[in-house]
Short mmCIF file of C-alpha atoms in Angstrom, two decimals:
data_model
loop_
_atom_site.label_atom_id
_atom_site.label_comp_id
_atom_site.label_asym_id
_atom_site.label_seq_id
_atom_site.Cartn_x
_atom_site.Cartn_y
_atom_site.Cartn_z
CA UNK A 29 -33.09 40.21 -56.26
CA UNK A 30 -36.42 41.50 -57.47
CA UNK A 31 -38.97 44.19 -56.81
CA UNK A 32 -41.55 41.45 -56.19
CA UNK A 33 -39.83 40.35 -53.00
CA UNK A 34 -42.33 40.41 -50.14
CA UNK A 35 -45.22 39.83 -52.55
CA UNK A 36 -47.75 37.17 -51.52
CA UNK A 37 -49.95 34.95 -53.65
CA UNK A 38 -52.62 32.37 -52.96
CA UNK A 39 -52.12 29.20 -54.96
CA UNK A 40 -54.39 26.20 -55.46
CA UNK A 41 -52.81 22.95 -56.63
CA UNK A 42 -54.34 20.28 -58.87
CA UNK A 43 -55.77 18.53 -55.82
CA UNK A 44 -57.61 21.64 -54.58
CA UNK A 45 -55.20 22.41 -51.72
CA UNK A 46 -54.72 26.11 -51.02
CA UNK A 47 -51.35 27.62 -50.15
CA UNK A 48 -50.23 31.14 -49.33
CA UNK A 49 -46.76 31.77 -50.72
CA UNK A 50 -44.31 34.64 -50.45
CA UNK A 51 -42.21 35.29 -53.53
CA UNK A 52 -38.55 35.67 -52.63
CA UNK A 53 -37.10 36.11 -56.08
CA UNK A 54 -36.88 35.25 -59.74
CA UNK A 55 -34.30 33.27 -61.64
CA UNK A 56 -33.72 33.30 -65.39
CA UNK A 57 -32.58 29.93 -66.71
CA UNK A 58 -32.31 28.86 -70.35
CA UNK A 59 -34.66 31.63 -71.47
CA UNK A 60 -37.36 30.86 -68.93
CA UNK A 61 -38.35 32.65 -65.73
CA UNK A 62 -38.68 30.72 -62.50
CA UNK A 63 -40.24 32.18 -59.36
CA UNK A 64 -38.92 31.16 -55.96
CA UNK A 65 -41.37 31.09 -53.05
CA UNK A 66 -41.54 30.20 -49.38
CA UNK A 67 -44.80 28.95 -47.86
CA UNK A 68 -46.28 31.25 -45.24
CA UNK A 69 -48.69 28.72 -43.79
CA UNK A 70 -46.12 26.01 -42.93
CA UNK A 71 -44.01 26.12 -39.79
CA UNK A 72 -40.28 26.49 -40.45
CA UNK A 73 -39.65 23.31 -38.42
CA UNK A 74 -42.01 21.28 -40.62
CA UNK A 75 -40.13 18.88 -42.93
CA UNK A 76 -42.22 20.16 -45.86
CA UNK A 77 -40.99 23.73 -45.32
CA UNK A 78 -38.59 24.98 -47.97
CA UNK A 79 -38.24 26.77 -51.24
CA UNK A 80 -40.89 26.19 -53.86
CA UNK A 81 -39.76 26.80 -57.43
CA UNK A 82 -42.37 27.29 -60.12
CA UNK A 83 -41.96 28.14 -63.79
CA UNK A 84 -43.69 31.32 -65.01
CA UNK A 85 -45.60 30.62 -68.23
CA UNK A 86 -47.50 33.23 -70.24
CA UNK A 87 -50.87 32.09 -71.55
CA UNK A 88 -53.41 34.48 -73.11
CA UNK A 89 -51.46 37.48 -71.73
CA UNK A 90 -51.71 36.06 -68.21
CA UNK A 91 -48.88 34.63 -66.15
CA UNK A 92 -49.47 31.13 -64.91
CA UNK A 93 -47.21 29.18 -62.58
CA UNK A 94 -46.33 25.63 -63.53
CA UNK A 95 -44.60 22.94 -61.52
CA UNK A 96 -41.11 21.90 -62.55
CA UNK A 97 -40.90 18.14 -62.87
CA UNK A 98 -37.31 17.90 -64.13
CA UNK A 99 -34.99 17.38 -61.14
CA UNK A 100 -31.92 18.63 -63.02
CA UNK A 101 -33.66 21.91 -63.91
CA UNK A 102 -34.83 22.33 -60.31
CA UNK A 103 -31.31 21.80 -59.01
CA UNK A 104 -29.81 24.29 -61.46
CA UNK A 105 -32.45 26.95 -60.76
CA UNK A 106 -31.97 26.43 -57.02
CA UNK A 107 -28.18 26.76 -57.37
CA UNK A 108 -28.55 29.98 -59.39
CA UNK A 109 -30.96 31.41 -56.83
CA UNK A 110 -28.57 30.59 -53.97
CA UNK A 111 -25.66 32.21 -55.87
CA UNK A 112 -27.71 35.39 -56.30
CA UNK A 113 -28.84 35.30 -52.67
CA UNK A 114 -25.30 34.92 -51.32
CA UNK A 115 -23.96 37.57 -53.70
CA UNK A 116 -26.65 39.94 -52.44
CA UNK A 117 -25.74 39.15 -48.81
CA UNK A 118 -22.06 39.85 -49.55
CA UNK A 119 -22.98 43.17 -51.19
CA UNK A 120 -25.04 44.13 -48.13
CA UNK A 121 -22.13 43.22 -45.82
CA UNK A 122 -19.71 45.27 -47.95
CA UNK A 123 -22.02 48.30 -47.76
CA UNK A 124 -22.27 47.96 -43.97
CA UNK A 125 -18.48 47.77 -43.63
CA UNK A 126 -18.08 50.92 -45.78
CA UNK A 127 -20.44 52.90 -43.55
#
């Protein structure tokens, strides 16, 4: 995945709501970088719990995170992330078997 895994950020949305998110990985798609997060302040059983995908945008040498409104892009980025995640899990299992 990424060296940023386990990195936490505080995010405020357009409505002034604050969220604490843990970055789980990055995905490159069509030349853009997307960051994948999980909320840390929502219970896993909550229906709103799940991956949050935001697009990384550089503005004035600062990275900003922007929502992704296109459902097709979200689905493709999610699918790529899951492929990477499962490939990583398989690699970890292979290493354990070799030990």
